[in-house]
PDB file of C-alpha atoms in Angstrom:
ATOM      1  CA  MET A   5     -19.808  18.137  11.543  1.00 84.00           C
ATOM      2  CA  LEU A   6     -16.618  18.056   9.433  1.00 83.00           C
ATOM      3  CA  ASN A   7     -14.678  20.455  11.823  1.00 89.00           C
ATOM      4  CA  GLU A   8     -15.607  18.102  14.524  1.00 93.00           C
ATOM      5  CA  ALA A   9     -14.236  15.009  12.730  1.00 91.00           C
ATOM      6  CA  GLU A  10     -10.965  16.905  11.906  1.00 91.00           C
ATOM      7  CA  ALA A  11     -10.597  17.878  15.406  1.00 93.00           C
ATOM      8  CA  PHE A  12     -11.051  14.409  16.480  1.00 93.00           C
ATOM      9  CA  LEU A  13      -8.510  13.195  14.108  1.00 89.00           C
ATOM     10  CA  ASP A  14      -5.890  15.879  15.192  1.00 91.00           C
ATOM     11  CA  TRP A  15      -6.583  14.739  18.843  1.00 92.00           C
ATOM     12  CA  VAL A  16      -5.969  11.005  17.886  1.00 90.00           C
ATOM     13  CA  ARG A  17      -2.688  11.922  15.989  1.00 88.00           C
ATOM     14  CA  ARG A  18      -1.515  13.897  19.153  1.00 89.00           C
ATOM     15  CA  SER A  19      -1.946  10.722  21.339  1.00 88.00           C
ATOM     16  CA  PRO A  20       1.240   9.208  22.969  1.00 89.00           C
ATOM     17  CA  GLN A  21       3.148   7.028  20.666  1.00 85.00           C
ATOM     18  CA  SER A  22       4.181   3.469  21.512  1.00 85.00           C
ATOM     19  CA  GLY A  23       7.069   3.484  19.101  1.00 86.00           C
ATOM     20  CA  SER A  24       8.879   5.750  16.560  1.00 88.00           C
ATOM     21  CA  GLU A  25       6.236   5.508  13.950  1.00 83.00           C
ATOM     22  CA  PRO A  26       3.642   8.362  13.934  1.00 84.00           C
ATOM     23  CA  ILE A  27       0.023   7.616  14.663  1.00 88.00           C
ATOM     24  CA  GLN A  28      -2.141   7.132  11.704  1.00 86.00           C
ATOM     25  CA  VAL A  29      -5.739   7.048  11.070  1.00 87.00           C
ATOM     26  CA  PRO A  30      -7.691   4.805   8.708  1.00 86.00           C
ATOM     27  CA  GLY A  31      -6.562   5.420   5.072  1.00 87.00           C
ATOM     28  CA  GLU A  32      -3.303   7.131   5.850  1.00 86.00           C
ATOM     29  CA  TRP A  33      -1.149   3.852   5.628  1.00 84.00           C
ATOM     30  CA  GLU A  34      -2.732   2.914   2.473  1.00 82.00           C
ATOM     31  CA  GLU A  35      -2.114   6.348   0.980  1.00 83.00           C
ATOM     32  CA  ALA A  36       1.574   6.073   2.046  1.00 79.00           C
ATOM     33  CA  SER A  37       1.827   2.670   0.566  1.00 77.00           C
ATOM     34  CA  ARG A  38       0.418   3.799  -2.784  1.00 74.00           C
ATOM     35  CA  ALA A  39       2.971   6.706  -2.862  1.00 73.00           C
ATOM     36  CA  GLN A  40       5.824   4.372  -2.042  1.00 73.00           C
ATOM     37  CA  ARG A  41       4.882   2.080  -4.919  1.00 67.00           C
ATOM     38  CA  GLU A  42       5.199   5.137  -7.178  1.00 70.00           C
ATOM     39  CA  GLY A  43       2.116   4.321  -9.274  1.00 61.00           C
ATOM     40  CA  ASN A  44       2.541   0.546  -9.469  1.00 65.00           C
ATOM     41  CA  LEU A  45      -0.792  -1.033  -8.756  1.00 69.00           C
ATOM     42  CA  LEU A  46       0.781  -4.168  -7.421  1.00 71.00           C
ATOM     43  CA  GLY A  47       3.156  -4.544  -4.453  1.00 72.00           C
ATOM     44  CA  ALA A  48       6.261  -6.639  -4.720  1.00 76.00           C
ATOM     45  CA  SER A  49       4.837  -9.386  -2.568  1.00 84.00           C
ATOM     46  CA  SER A  50       1.726  -9.530  -4.838  1.00 84.00           C
ATOM     47  CA  TRP A  51       3.629  -9.561  -7.991  1.00 81.00           C
ATOM     48  CA  ARG A  52       5.840 -12.446  -6.599  1.00 85.00           C
ATOM     49  CA  GLN A  53       2.697 -14.441  -5.774  1.00 91.00           C
ATOM     50  CA  ILE A  54       1.312 -13.893  -9.233  1.00 87.00           C
ATOM     51  CA  CYS A  55       4.551 -14.890 -10.812  1.00 87.00           C
ATOM     52  CA  LEU A  56       4.662 -18.093  -8.612  1.00 90.00           C
ATOM     53  CA  ALA A  57       1.199 -19.087  -9.686  1.00 93.00           C
ATOM     54  CA  ALA A  58       1.869 -18.361 -13.335  1.00 91.00           C
ATOM     55  CA  THR A  59       4.999 -20.383 -13.203  1.00 91.00           C
ATOM     56  CA  GLN A  60       3.121 -23.307 -11.773  1.00 93.00           C
ATOM     57  CA  MET A  61       0.627 -23.140 -14.622  1.00 92.00           C
ATOM     58  CA  GLY A  62       3.419 -23.361 -17.177  1.00 92.00           C
ATOM     59  CA  ILE A  63       3.969 -19.585 -18.064  1.00 90.00           C
ATOM     60  CA  SER A  64       7.542 -18.873 -19.050  1.00 89.00           C
ATOM     61  CA  ASP A  65       9.868 -16.412 -17.310  1.00 87.00           C
ATOM     62  CA  GLU A  66      10.219 -14.518 -20.541  1.00 88.00           C
ATOM     63  CA  LYS A  67       6.475 -13.939 -20.958  1.00 88.00           C
ATOM     64  CA  LEU A  68       6.190 -12.854 -17.291  1.00 85.00           C
ATOM     65  CA  ALA A  69       9.058 -10.384 -17.882  1.00 85.00           C
ATOM     66  CA  ALA A  70       7.113  -9.201 -20.839  1.00 86.00           C
ATOM     67  CA  PHE A  71       3.946  -8.636 -18.772  1.00 80.00           C
ATOM     68  CA  ARG A  72       6.020  -6.816 -16.235  1.00 76.00           C
ATOM     69  CA  ALA A  73       7.465  -4.510 -18.805  1.00 77.00           C
ATOM     70  CA  LEU A  74       3.977  -3.716 -20.104  1.00 73.00           C
ATOM     71  CA  ALA A  75       2.824  -2.722 -16.609  1.00 63.00           C
ATOM     72  CA  SER A  76       5.892  -0.317 -16.065  1.00 59.00           C
TER      73      SER A  76
END
């Protein structure tokens, strides 16, 4: 059964591409995204949204910077 699944995924990856990006199967985009973030649990967009919400709640920029330093 595993061999059949792997053969199917290989077949999907060999399909004609519509652009320059390689064809990916479920989970590959997420894996690449995690590797690109180099261990950071949050992407830049998520962190910006958290900072915006925190600022709206009255948390200072200095305190946000301290939290960011702890996460790095």
